[in-house]
Short mmCIF file of C-alpha atoms in Angstrom, two decimals:
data_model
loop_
_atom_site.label_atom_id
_atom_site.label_comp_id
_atom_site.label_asym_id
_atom_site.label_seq_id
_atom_site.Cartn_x
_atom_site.Cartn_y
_atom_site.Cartn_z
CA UNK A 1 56.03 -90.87 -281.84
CA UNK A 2 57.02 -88.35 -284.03
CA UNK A 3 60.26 -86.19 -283.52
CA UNK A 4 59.60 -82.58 -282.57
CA UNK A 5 62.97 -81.33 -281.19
CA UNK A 6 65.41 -80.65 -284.17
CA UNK A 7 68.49 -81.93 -284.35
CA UNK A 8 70.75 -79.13 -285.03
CA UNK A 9 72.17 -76.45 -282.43
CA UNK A 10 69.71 -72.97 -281.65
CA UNK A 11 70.66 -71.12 -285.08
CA UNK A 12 72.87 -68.06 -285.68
CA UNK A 13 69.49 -65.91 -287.18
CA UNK A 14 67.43 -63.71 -285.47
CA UNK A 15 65.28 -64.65 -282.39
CA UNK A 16 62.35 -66.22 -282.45
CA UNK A 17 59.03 -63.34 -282.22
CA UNK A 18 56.56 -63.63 -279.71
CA UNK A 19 54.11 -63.64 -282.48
CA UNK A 20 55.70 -66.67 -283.87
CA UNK A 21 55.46 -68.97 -280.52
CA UNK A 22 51.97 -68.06 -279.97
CA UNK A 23 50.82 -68.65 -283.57
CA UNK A 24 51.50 -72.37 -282.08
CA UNK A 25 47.57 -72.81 -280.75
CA UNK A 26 48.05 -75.90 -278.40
CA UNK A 27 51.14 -73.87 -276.86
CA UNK A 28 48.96 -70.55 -276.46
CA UNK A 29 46.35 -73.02 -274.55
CA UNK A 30 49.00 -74.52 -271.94
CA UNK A 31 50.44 -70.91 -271.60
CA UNK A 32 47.00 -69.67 -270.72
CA UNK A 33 45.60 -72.75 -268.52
CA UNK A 34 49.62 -72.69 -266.84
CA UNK A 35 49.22 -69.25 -266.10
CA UNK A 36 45.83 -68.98 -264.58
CA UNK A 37 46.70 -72.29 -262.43
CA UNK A 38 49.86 -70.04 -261.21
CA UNK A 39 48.16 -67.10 -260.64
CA UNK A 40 45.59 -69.27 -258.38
CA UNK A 41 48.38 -71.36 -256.52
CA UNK A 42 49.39 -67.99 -255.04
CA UNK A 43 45.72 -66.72 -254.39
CA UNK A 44 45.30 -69.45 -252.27
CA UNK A 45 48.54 -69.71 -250.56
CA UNK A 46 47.88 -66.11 -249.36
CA UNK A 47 44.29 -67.43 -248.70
CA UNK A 48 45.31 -70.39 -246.52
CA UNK A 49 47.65 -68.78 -244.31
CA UNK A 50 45.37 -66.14 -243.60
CA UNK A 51 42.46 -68.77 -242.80
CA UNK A 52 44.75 -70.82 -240.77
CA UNK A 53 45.62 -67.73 -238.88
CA UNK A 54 42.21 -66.61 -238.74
CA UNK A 55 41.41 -70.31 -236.44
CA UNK A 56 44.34 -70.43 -234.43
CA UNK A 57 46.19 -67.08 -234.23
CA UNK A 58 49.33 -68.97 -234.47
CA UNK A 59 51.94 -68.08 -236.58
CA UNK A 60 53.39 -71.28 -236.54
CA UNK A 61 50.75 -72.76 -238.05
CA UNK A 62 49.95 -70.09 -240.48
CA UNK A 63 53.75 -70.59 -241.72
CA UNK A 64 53.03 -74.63 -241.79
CA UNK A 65 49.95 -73.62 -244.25
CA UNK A 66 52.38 -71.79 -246.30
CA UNK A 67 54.99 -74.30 -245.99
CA UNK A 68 53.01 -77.66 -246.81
CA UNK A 69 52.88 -76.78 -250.63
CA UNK A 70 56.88 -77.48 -250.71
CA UNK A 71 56.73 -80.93 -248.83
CA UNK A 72 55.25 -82.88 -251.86
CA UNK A 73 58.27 -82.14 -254.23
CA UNK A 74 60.73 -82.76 -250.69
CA UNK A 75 59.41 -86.00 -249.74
CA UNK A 76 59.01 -87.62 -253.32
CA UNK A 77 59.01 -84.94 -256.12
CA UNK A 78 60.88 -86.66 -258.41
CA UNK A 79 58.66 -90.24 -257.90
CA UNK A 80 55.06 -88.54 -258.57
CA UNK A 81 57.03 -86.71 -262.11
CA UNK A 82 57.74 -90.07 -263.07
CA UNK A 83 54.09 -91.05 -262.93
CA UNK A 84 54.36 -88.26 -266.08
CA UNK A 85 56.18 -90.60 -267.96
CA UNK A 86 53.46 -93.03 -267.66
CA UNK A 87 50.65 -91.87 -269.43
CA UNK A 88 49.54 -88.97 -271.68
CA UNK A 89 51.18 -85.69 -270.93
CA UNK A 90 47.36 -84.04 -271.54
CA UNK A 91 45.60 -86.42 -269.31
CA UNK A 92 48.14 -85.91 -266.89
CA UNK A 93 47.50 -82.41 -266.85
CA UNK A 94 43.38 -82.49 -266.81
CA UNK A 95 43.59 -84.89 -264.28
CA UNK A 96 45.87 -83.30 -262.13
CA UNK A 97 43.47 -79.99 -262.57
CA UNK A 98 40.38 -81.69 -262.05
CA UNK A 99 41.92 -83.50 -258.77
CA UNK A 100 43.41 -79.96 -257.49
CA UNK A 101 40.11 -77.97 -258.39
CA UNK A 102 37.68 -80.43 -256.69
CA UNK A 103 40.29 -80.64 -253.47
CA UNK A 104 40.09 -76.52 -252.99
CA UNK A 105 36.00 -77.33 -253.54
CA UNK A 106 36.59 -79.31 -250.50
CA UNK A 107 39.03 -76.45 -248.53
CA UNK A 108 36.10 -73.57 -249.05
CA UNK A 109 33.64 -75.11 -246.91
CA UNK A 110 33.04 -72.63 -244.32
CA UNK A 111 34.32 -73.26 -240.54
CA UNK A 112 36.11 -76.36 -241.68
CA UNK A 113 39.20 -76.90 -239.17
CA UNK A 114 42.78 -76.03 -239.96
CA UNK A 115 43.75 -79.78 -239.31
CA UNK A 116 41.54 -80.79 -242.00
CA UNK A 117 42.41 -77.39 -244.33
CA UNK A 118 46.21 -78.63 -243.71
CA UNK A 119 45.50 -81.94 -244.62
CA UNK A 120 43.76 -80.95 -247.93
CA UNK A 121 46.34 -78.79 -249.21
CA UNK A 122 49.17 -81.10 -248.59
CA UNK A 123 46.80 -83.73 -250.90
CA UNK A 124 46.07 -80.90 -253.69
CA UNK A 125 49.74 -80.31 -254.10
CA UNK A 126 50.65 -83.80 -254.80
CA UNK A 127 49.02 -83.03 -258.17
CA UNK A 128 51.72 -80.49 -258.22
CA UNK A 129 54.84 -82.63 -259.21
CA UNK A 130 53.39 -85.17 -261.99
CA UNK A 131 51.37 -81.75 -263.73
CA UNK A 132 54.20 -79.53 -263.75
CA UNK A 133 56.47 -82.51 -265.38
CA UNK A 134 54.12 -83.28 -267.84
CA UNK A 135 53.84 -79.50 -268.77
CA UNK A 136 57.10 -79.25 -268.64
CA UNK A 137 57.89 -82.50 -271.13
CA UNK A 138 54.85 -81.47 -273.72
CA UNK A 139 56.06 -78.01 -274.41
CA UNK A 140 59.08 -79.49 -276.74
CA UNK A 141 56.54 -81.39 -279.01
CA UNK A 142 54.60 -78.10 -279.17
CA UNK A 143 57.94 -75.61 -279.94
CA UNK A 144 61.03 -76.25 -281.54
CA UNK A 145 64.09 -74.12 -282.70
CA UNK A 146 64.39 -70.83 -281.04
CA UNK A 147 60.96 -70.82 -280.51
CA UNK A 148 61.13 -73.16 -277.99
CA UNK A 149 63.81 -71.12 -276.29
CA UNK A 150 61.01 -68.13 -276.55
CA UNK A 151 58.50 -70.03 -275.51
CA UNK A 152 60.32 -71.44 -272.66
CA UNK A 153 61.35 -67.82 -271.63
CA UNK A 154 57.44 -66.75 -271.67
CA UNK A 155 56.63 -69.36 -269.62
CA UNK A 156 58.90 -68.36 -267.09
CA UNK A 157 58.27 -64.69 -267.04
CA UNK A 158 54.55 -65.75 -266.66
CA UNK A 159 55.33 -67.96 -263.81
CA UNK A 160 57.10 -65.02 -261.74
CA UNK A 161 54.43 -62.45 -262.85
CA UNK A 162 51.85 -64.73 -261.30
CA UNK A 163 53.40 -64.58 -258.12
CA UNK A 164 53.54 -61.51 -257.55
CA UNK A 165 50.07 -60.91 -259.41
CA UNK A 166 48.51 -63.83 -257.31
CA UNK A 167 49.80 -62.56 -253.68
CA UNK A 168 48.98 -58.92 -254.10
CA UNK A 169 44.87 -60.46 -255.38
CA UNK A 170 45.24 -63.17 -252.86
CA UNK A 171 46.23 -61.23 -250.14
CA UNK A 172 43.37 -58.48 -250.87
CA UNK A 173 40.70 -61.14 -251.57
CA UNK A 174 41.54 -63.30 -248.46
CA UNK A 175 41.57 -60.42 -246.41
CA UNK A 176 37.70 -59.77 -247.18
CA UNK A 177 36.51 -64.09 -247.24
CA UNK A 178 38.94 -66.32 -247.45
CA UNK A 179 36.68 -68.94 -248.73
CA UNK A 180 35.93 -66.82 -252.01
CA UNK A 181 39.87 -66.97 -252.90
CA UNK A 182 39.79 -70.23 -252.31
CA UNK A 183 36.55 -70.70 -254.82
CA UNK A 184 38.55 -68.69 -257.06
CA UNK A 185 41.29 -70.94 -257.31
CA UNK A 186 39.36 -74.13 -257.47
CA UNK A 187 37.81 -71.88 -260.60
CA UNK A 188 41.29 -71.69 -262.06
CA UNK A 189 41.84 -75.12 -262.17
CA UNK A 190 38.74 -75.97 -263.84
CA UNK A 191 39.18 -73.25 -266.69
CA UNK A 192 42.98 -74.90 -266.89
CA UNK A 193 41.79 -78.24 -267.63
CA UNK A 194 39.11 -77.17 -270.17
CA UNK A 195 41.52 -75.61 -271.81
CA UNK A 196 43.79 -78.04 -271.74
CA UNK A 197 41.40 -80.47 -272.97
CA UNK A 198 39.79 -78.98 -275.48
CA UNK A 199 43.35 -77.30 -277.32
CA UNK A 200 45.90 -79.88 -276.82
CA UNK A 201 45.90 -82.81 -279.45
CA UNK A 202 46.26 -86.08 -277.83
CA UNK A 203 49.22 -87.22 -278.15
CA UNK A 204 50.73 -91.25 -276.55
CA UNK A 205 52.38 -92.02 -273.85
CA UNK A 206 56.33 -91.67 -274.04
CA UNK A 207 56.59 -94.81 -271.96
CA UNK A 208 54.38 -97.65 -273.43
CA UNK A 209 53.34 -100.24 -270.97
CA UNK A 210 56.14 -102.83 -272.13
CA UNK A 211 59.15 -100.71 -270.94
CA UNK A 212 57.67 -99.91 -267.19
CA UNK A 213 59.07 -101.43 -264.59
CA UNK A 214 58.66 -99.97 -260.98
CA UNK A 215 58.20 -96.53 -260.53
CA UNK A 216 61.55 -95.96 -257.97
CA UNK A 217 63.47 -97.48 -260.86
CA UNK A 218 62.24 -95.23 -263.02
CA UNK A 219 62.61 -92.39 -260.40
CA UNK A 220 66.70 -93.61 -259.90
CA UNK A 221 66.63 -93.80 -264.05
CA UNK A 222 65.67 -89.62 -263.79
CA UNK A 223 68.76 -89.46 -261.46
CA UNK A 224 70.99 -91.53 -263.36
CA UNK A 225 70.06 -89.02 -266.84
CA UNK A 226 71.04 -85.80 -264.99
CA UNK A 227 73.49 -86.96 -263.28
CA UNK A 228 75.91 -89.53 -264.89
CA UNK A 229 76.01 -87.92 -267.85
CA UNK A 230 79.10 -84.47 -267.51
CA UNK A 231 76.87 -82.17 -269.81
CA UNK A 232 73.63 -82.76 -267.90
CA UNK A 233 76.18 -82.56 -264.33
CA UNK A 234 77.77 -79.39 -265.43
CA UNK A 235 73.54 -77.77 -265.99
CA UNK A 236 72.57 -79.44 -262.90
CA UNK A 237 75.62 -77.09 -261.24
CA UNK A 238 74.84 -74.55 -262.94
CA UNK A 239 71.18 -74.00 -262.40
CA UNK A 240 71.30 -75.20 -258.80
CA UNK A 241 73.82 -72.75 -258.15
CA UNK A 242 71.94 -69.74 -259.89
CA UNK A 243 69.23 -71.00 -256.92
CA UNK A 244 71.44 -71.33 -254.36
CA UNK A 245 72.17 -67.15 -254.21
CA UNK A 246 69.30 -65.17 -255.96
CA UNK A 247 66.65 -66.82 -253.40
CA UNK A 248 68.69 -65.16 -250.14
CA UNK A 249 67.47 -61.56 -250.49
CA UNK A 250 63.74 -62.68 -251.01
CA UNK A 251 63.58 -65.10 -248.16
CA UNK A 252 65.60 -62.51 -245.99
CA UNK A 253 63.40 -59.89 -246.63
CA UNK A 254 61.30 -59.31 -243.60
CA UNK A 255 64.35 -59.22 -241.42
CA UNK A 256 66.40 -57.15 -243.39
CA UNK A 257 64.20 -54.66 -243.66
CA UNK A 258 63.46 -54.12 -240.11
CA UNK A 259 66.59 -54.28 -238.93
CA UNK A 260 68.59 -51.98 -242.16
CA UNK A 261 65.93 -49.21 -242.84
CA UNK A 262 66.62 -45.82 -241.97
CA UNK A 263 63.04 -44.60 -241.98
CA UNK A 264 62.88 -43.77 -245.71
CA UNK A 265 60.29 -45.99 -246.51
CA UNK A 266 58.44 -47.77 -243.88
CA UNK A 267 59.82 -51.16 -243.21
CA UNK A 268 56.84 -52.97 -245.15
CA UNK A 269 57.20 -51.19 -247.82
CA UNK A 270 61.04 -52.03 -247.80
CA UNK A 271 59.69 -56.19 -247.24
CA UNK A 272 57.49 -55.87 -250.01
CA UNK A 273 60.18 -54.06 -252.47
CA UNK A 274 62.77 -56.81 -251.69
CA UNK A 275 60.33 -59.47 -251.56
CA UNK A 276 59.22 -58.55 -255.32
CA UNK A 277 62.21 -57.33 -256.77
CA UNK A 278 63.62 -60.80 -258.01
CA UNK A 279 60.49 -62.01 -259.34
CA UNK A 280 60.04 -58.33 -261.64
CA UNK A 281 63.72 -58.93 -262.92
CA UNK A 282 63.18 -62.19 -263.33
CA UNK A 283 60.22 -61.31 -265.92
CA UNK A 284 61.71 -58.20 -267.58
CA UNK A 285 65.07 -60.58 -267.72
CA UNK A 286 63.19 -63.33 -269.74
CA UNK A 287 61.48 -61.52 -272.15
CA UNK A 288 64.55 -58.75 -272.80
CA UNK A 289 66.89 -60.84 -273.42
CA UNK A 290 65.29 -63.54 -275.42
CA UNK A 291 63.68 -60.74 -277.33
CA UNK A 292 66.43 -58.75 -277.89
CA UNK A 293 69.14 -61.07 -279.04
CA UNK A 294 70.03 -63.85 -281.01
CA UNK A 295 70.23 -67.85 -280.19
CA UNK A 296 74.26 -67.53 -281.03
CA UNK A 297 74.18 -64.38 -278.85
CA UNK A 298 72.39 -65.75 -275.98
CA UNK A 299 74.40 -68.84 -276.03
CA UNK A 300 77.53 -66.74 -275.74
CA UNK A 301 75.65 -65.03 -273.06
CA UNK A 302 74.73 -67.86 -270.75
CA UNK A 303 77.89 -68.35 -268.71
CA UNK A 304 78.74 -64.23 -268.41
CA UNK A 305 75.18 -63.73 -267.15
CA UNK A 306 75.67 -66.66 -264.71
CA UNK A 307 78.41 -65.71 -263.06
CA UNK A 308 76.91 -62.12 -262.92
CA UNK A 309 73.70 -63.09 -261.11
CA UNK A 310 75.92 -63.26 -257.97
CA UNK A 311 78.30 -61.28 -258.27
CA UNK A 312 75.25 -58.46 -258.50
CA UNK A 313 74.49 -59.04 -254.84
CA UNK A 314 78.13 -58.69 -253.74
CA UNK A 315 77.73 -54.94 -253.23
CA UNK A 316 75.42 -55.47 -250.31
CA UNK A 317 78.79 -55.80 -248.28
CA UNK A 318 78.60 -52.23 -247.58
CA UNK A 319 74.89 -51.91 -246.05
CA UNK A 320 72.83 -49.82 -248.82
CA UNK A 321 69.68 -49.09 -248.01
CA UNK A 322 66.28 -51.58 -248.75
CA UNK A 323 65.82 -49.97 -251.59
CA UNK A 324 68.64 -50.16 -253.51
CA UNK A 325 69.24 -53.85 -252.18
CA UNK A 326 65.50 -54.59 -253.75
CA UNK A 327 67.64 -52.51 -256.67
CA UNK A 328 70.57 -55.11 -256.89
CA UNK A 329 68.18 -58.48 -256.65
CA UNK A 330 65.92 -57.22 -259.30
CA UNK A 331 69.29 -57.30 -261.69
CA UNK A 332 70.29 -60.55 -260.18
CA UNK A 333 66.63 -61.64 -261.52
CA UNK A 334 67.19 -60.46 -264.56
CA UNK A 335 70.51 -62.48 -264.95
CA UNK A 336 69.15 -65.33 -264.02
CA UNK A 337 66.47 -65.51 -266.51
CA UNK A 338 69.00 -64.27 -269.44
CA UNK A 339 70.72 -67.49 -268.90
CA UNK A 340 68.20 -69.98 -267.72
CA UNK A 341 66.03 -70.38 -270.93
CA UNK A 342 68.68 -70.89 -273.38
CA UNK A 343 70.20 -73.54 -270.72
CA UNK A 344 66.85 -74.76 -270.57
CA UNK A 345 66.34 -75.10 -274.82
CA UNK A 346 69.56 -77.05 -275.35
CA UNK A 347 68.97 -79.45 -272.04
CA UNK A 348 65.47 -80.38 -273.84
CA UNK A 349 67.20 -80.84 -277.34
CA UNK A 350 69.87 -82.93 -275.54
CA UNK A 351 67.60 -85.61 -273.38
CA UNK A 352 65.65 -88.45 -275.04
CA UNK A 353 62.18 -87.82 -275.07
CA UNK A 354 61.62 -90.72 -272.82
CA UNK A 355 63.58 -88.75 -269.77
CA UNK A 356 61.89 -85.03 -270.03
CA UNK A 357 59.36 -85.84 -267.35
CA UNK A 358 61.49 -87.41 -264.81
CA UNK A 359 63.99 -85.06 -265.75
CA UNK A 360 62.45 -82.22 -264.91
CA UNK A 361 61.69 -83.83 -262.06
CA UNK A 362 64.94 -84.09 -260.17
CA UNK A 363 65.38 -80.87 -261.45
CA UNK A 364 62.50 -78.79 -259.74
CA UNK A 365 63.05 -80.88 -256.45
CA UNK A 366 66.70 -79.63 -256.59
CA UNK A 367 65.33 -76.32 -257.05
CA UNK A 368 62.99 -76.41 -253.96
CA UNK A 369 65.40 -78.52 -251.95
CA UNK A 370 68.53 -76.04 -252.20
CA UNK A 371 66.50 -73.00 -252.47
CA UNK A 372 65.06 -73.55 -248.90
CA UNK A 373 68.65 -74.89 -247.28
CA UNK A 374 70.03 -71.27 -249.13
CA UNK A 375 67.24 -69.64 -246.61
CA UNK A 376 67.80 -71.82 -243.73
CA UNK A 377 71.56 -71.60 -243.97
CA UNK A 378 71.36 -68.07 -244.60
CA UNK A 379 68.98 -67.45 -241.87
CA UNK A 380 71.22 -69.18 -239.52
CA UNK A 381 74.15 -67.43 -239.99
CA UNK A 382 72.29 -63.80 -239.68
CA UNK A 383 71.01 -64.60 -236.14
CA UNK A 384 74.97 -63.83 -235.29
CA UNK A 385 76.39 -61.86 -238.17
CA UNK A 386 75.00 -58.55 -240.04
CA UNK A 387 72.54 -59.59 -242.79
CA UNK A 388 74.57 -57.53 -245.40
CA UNK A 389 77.89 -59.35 -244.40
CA UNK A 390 75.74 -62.63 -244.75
CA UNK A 391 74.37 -62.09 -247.88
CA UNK A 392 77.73 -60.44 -249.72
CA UNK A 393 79.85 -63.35 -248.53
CA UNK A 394 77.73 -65.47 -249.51
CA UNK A 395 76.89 -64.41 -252.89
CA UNK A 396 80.96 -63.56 -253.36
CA UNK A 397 81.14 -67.61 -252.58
CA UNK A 398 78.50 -67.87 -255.24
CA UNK A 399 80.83 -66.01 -257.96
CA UNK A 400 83.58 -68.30 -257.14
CA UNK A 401 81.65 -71.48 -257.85
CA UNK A 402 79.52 -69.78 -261.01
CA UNK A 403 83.29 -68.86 -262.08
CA UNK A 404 84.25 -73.03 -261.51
CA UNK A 405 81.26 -74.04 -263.48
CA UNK A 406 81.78 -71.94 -266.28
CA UNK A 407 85.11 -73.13 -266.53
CA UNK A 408 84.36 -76.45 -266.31
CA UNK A 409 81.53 -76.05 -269.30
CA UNK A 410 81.96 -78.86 -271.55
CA UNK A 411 83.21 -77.66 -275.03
CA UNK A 412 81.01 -77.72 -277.96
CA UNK A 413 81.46 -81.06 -279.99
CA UNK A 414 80.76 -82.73 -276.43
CA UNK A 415 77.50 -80.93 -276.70
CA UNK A 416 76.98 -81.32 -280.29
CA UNK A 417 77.53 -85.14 -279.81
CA UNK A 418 74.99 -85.21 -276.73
CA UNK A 419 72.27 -83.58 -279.13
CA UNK A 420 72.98 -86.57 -281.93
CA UNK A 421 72.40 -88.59 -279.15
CA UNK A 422 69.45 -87.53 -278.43
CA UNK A 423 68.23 -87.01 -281.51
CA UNK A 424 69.10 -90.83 -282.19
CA UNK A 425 67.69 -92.11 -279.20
CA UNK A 426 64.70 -90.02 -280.19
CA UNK A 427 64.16 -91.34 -283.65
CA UNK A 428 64.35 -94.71 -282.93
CA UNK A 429 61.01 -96.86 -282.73
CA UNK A 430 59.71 -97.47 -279.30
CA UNK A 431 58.95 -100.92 -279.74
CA UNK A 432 63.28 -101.35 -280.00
CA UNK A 433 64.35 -99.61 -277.57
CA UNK A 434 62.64 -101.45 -275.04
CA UNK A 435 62.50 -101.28 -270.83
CA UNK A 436 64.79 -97.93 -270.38
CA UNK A 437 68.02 -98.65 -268.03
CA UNK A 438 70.10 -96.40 -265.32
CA UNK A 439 72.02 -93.91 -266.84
CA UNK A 440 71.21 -95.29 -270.77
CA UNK A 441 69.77 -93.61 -273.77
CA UNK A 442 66.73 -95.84 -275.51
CA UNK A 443 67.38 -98.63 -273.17
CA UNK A 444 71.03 -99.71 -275.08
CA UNK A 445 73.09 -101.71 -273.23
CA UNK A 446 76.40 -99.82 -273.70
CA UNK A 447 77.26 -97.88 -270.66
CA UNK A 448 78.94 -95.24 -272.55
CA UNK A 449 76.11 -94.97 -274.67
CA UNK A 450 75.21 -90.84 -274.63
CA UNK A 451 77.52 -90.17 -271.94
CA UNK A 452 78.89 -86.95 -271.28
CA UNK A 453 76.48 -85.26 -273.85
CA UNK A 454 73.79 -83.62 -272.57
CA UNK A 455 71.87 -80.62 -271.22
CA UNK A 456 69.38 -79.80 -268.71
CA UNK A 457 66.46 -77.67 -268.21
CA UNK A 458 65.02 -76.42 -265.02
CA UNK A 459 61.58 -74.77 -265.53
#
């Protein structure tokens, strides 16, 4: 397998151009296909609620349409991104397309009940996990440099802008037939594996047949990567913890803007602004900022802009109006995605090759796992305390332990030495590495082998 991620630290020369990551033809074609299966993931979660709704009137169950995309990467998100691992990262994807598309074929049929609609969805997303790993691993033998930083910002942005692109068509097209939404996004799927198909280069397996063993050992192995080793722990905090407050004002939304407008806007309009306003700062974050500056810049950047994404929201403490709280999580947005790519570019140059799928993972389970307790939690606490009080206590507790992480950093020659690593473990032949164990780098027996040099990546 040949080595794609360099070995070396991002450089002190100017960023990476846009021009320069999509001159890279197999990346423009998973950037495409990724972005039109995005955009109709959203079309048809607007599509499906509304259909569910449509049957049973029940909110309940229109929520438990919504909801049942999530359970796949709760209940074993980080065992189907192993399957990644497994096989070729662009079969992977074209099968996981193909599988999806044919499954929303299957949702479309007119007047078919919500049990079975339910039921379909839950089985379309399972393709969820193992395609968005295998994206997610492939991209590093596409990019390297600062253009994978770049190109790991775009994909982001893209990711967000689909959202919001894919509710506001999703929403208008449901709202006329469901059913042609939900053709729509089967559509998307299909284009997204042609295109995957016909512009990625095949490329092997990471994990040849000899060094499986069973897949929940491989699973723990994705654990043991992230973390046992103190630069991949210190990400995992870091990333997790970025989650853990910029998700609050979007999943408080409705509520707070019925209960803290003041008749300036109209409370939907408030929802909608809130609901929106991390995504859109998220995008204009990503491309800004990995436009705009440097790889030594941006690296210098990362732990400022981390402890800033929280302490952006702190303000709320004194009850502004919808507005200007949609205002304050747009620039939490932006933080976020200032700091998240270049975290993301050194965690891929720091982890074997072998790991990137089950990597990622534990990692996007994480995500979904601590974005949704942020809610719940949240939630909780606002049925007996003012929303803004909620929120700015809770994001002031998220500046504390942003300022702990970044304390806590690991310096750079721990780093450095985790990207060696790596870059060892990466350049030695399959065939001697052998069956992969807990916590280990190329399958070597010493248990300090890599340890405490490494770096993770989230999206």
């Amino acid at each position: 397998m040949e080595a794609t991620v360099p070995d070396e630290r991002p450089s002190t020369e100017g960023p990476a151009t846009f021009r320069e990551v999509f001159a890279q033809r197999e990346f423009r074609a998973v950037f495409v296909a990724g972005a039109l299966s995005w955009v109709g993931d959203y079309v048809a979660k607007a599509a499906v609620t509304l259909l569910v709704f449509q049957q049973t009137r029940s909110v309940a169950l229109s929520a438990a349409a919504f909801a049942v995309s999530f359970l796949p990467w709760l209940l074993g998100g980080p065992v189907l991104a192993a399957l990644a691992e497994r096989y070729a990262y662009r079969r992977v994807m074209v099968a996981c397309d193909l599988i999806r598309m044919a499954l929303m074929l299957l949702i479309a049929i007119p007047a078919l009940p919500y049990q079975a609609v339910l039921l379909l969805i839950f089985a379309a997303t399972l393709a969820n996990p193992p395609s968005q790993a295998a994206k997610s691993a492939l991209i590093p033998q596409l990019l390297t440099g600062d253009r994978l930083v770049v190109g790991l910002s775009l994909n982001s942005s893209v990711g967000q802008a689909a959202q919001v692109v894919g509710y506001v068509f999703g929403a208008a097209v449901a709202a006329i037939d469901p059913e042609v939404a939900l053709l729509f996004n089967a559509a998307t799927f299909g284009l997204s594996a042609l295109l995957v198909r016909l512009g990625v280069r095949h490329r092997p397996a990471v994990m040849n047949p000899a060094q499986r063993s069973h897949l929940l050992r491989e699973t723990r192995q994705g654990f043991g990567i992230v973390f046992r080793t103190p630069v991949l722990r210190a990400i995992a905090v870091l990333v997790f913890s970025a989650m853990l407050f910029s998700i609050v004002p979007e999943g408080l939304a409705a509520a707070w803007a019925n209960d803290e407008s003041r008749g300036a806007v109209s409370a939907g309009t408030a929802q909608a602004a809130i609901m929106v306003a991390n995504p859109v700062g998220f995008i204009l974050g990503g491309l800004l900022v990995s436009r705009l500056f440097g790889p030594a810049r941006r690296l210098k950047l990362m732990r400022p802009l981390a402890v800033l994404a929280p302490l952006l929201l702190v303000p709320v403490l004194l009850d502004p109006p919808p507005l200007v709280v949609a205002l304050l999580a747009a620039l939490c947005g932006f933080a976020v995605a200032g700091m998240l790519p270049m975290a993301n570019g050194l965690f891929v140059q720091a982890l074997p090759n072998g790991f990137r799928a089950r990597a990622f993972g534990v990692m996007a389970t994480g995500v979904q796992v601590i974005q949704g307790l942020a809610v719940l939690v949240t939630g909780v606490l606002a049925e007996r305390f003012p929303i803004p009080v909620v929120v700015g206590l809770w994001s002031a507790a998220g500046v504390v332990l942003m300022a702990v992480a970044t304390l806590r950093w690991p310096d750079r020659q721990t780093v450095d030495d985790a990207i060696a690593a790596a870059s060892a473990a990466n350049a030695a032949p399959p065939a001697a590495n052998g069956p992969v164990s807990d916590g280990t780098v190329g399958g070597t027996s010493d248990p300090h082998a890599g340890d405490g040099h490494r770096r993770h990546a989230v999206t």
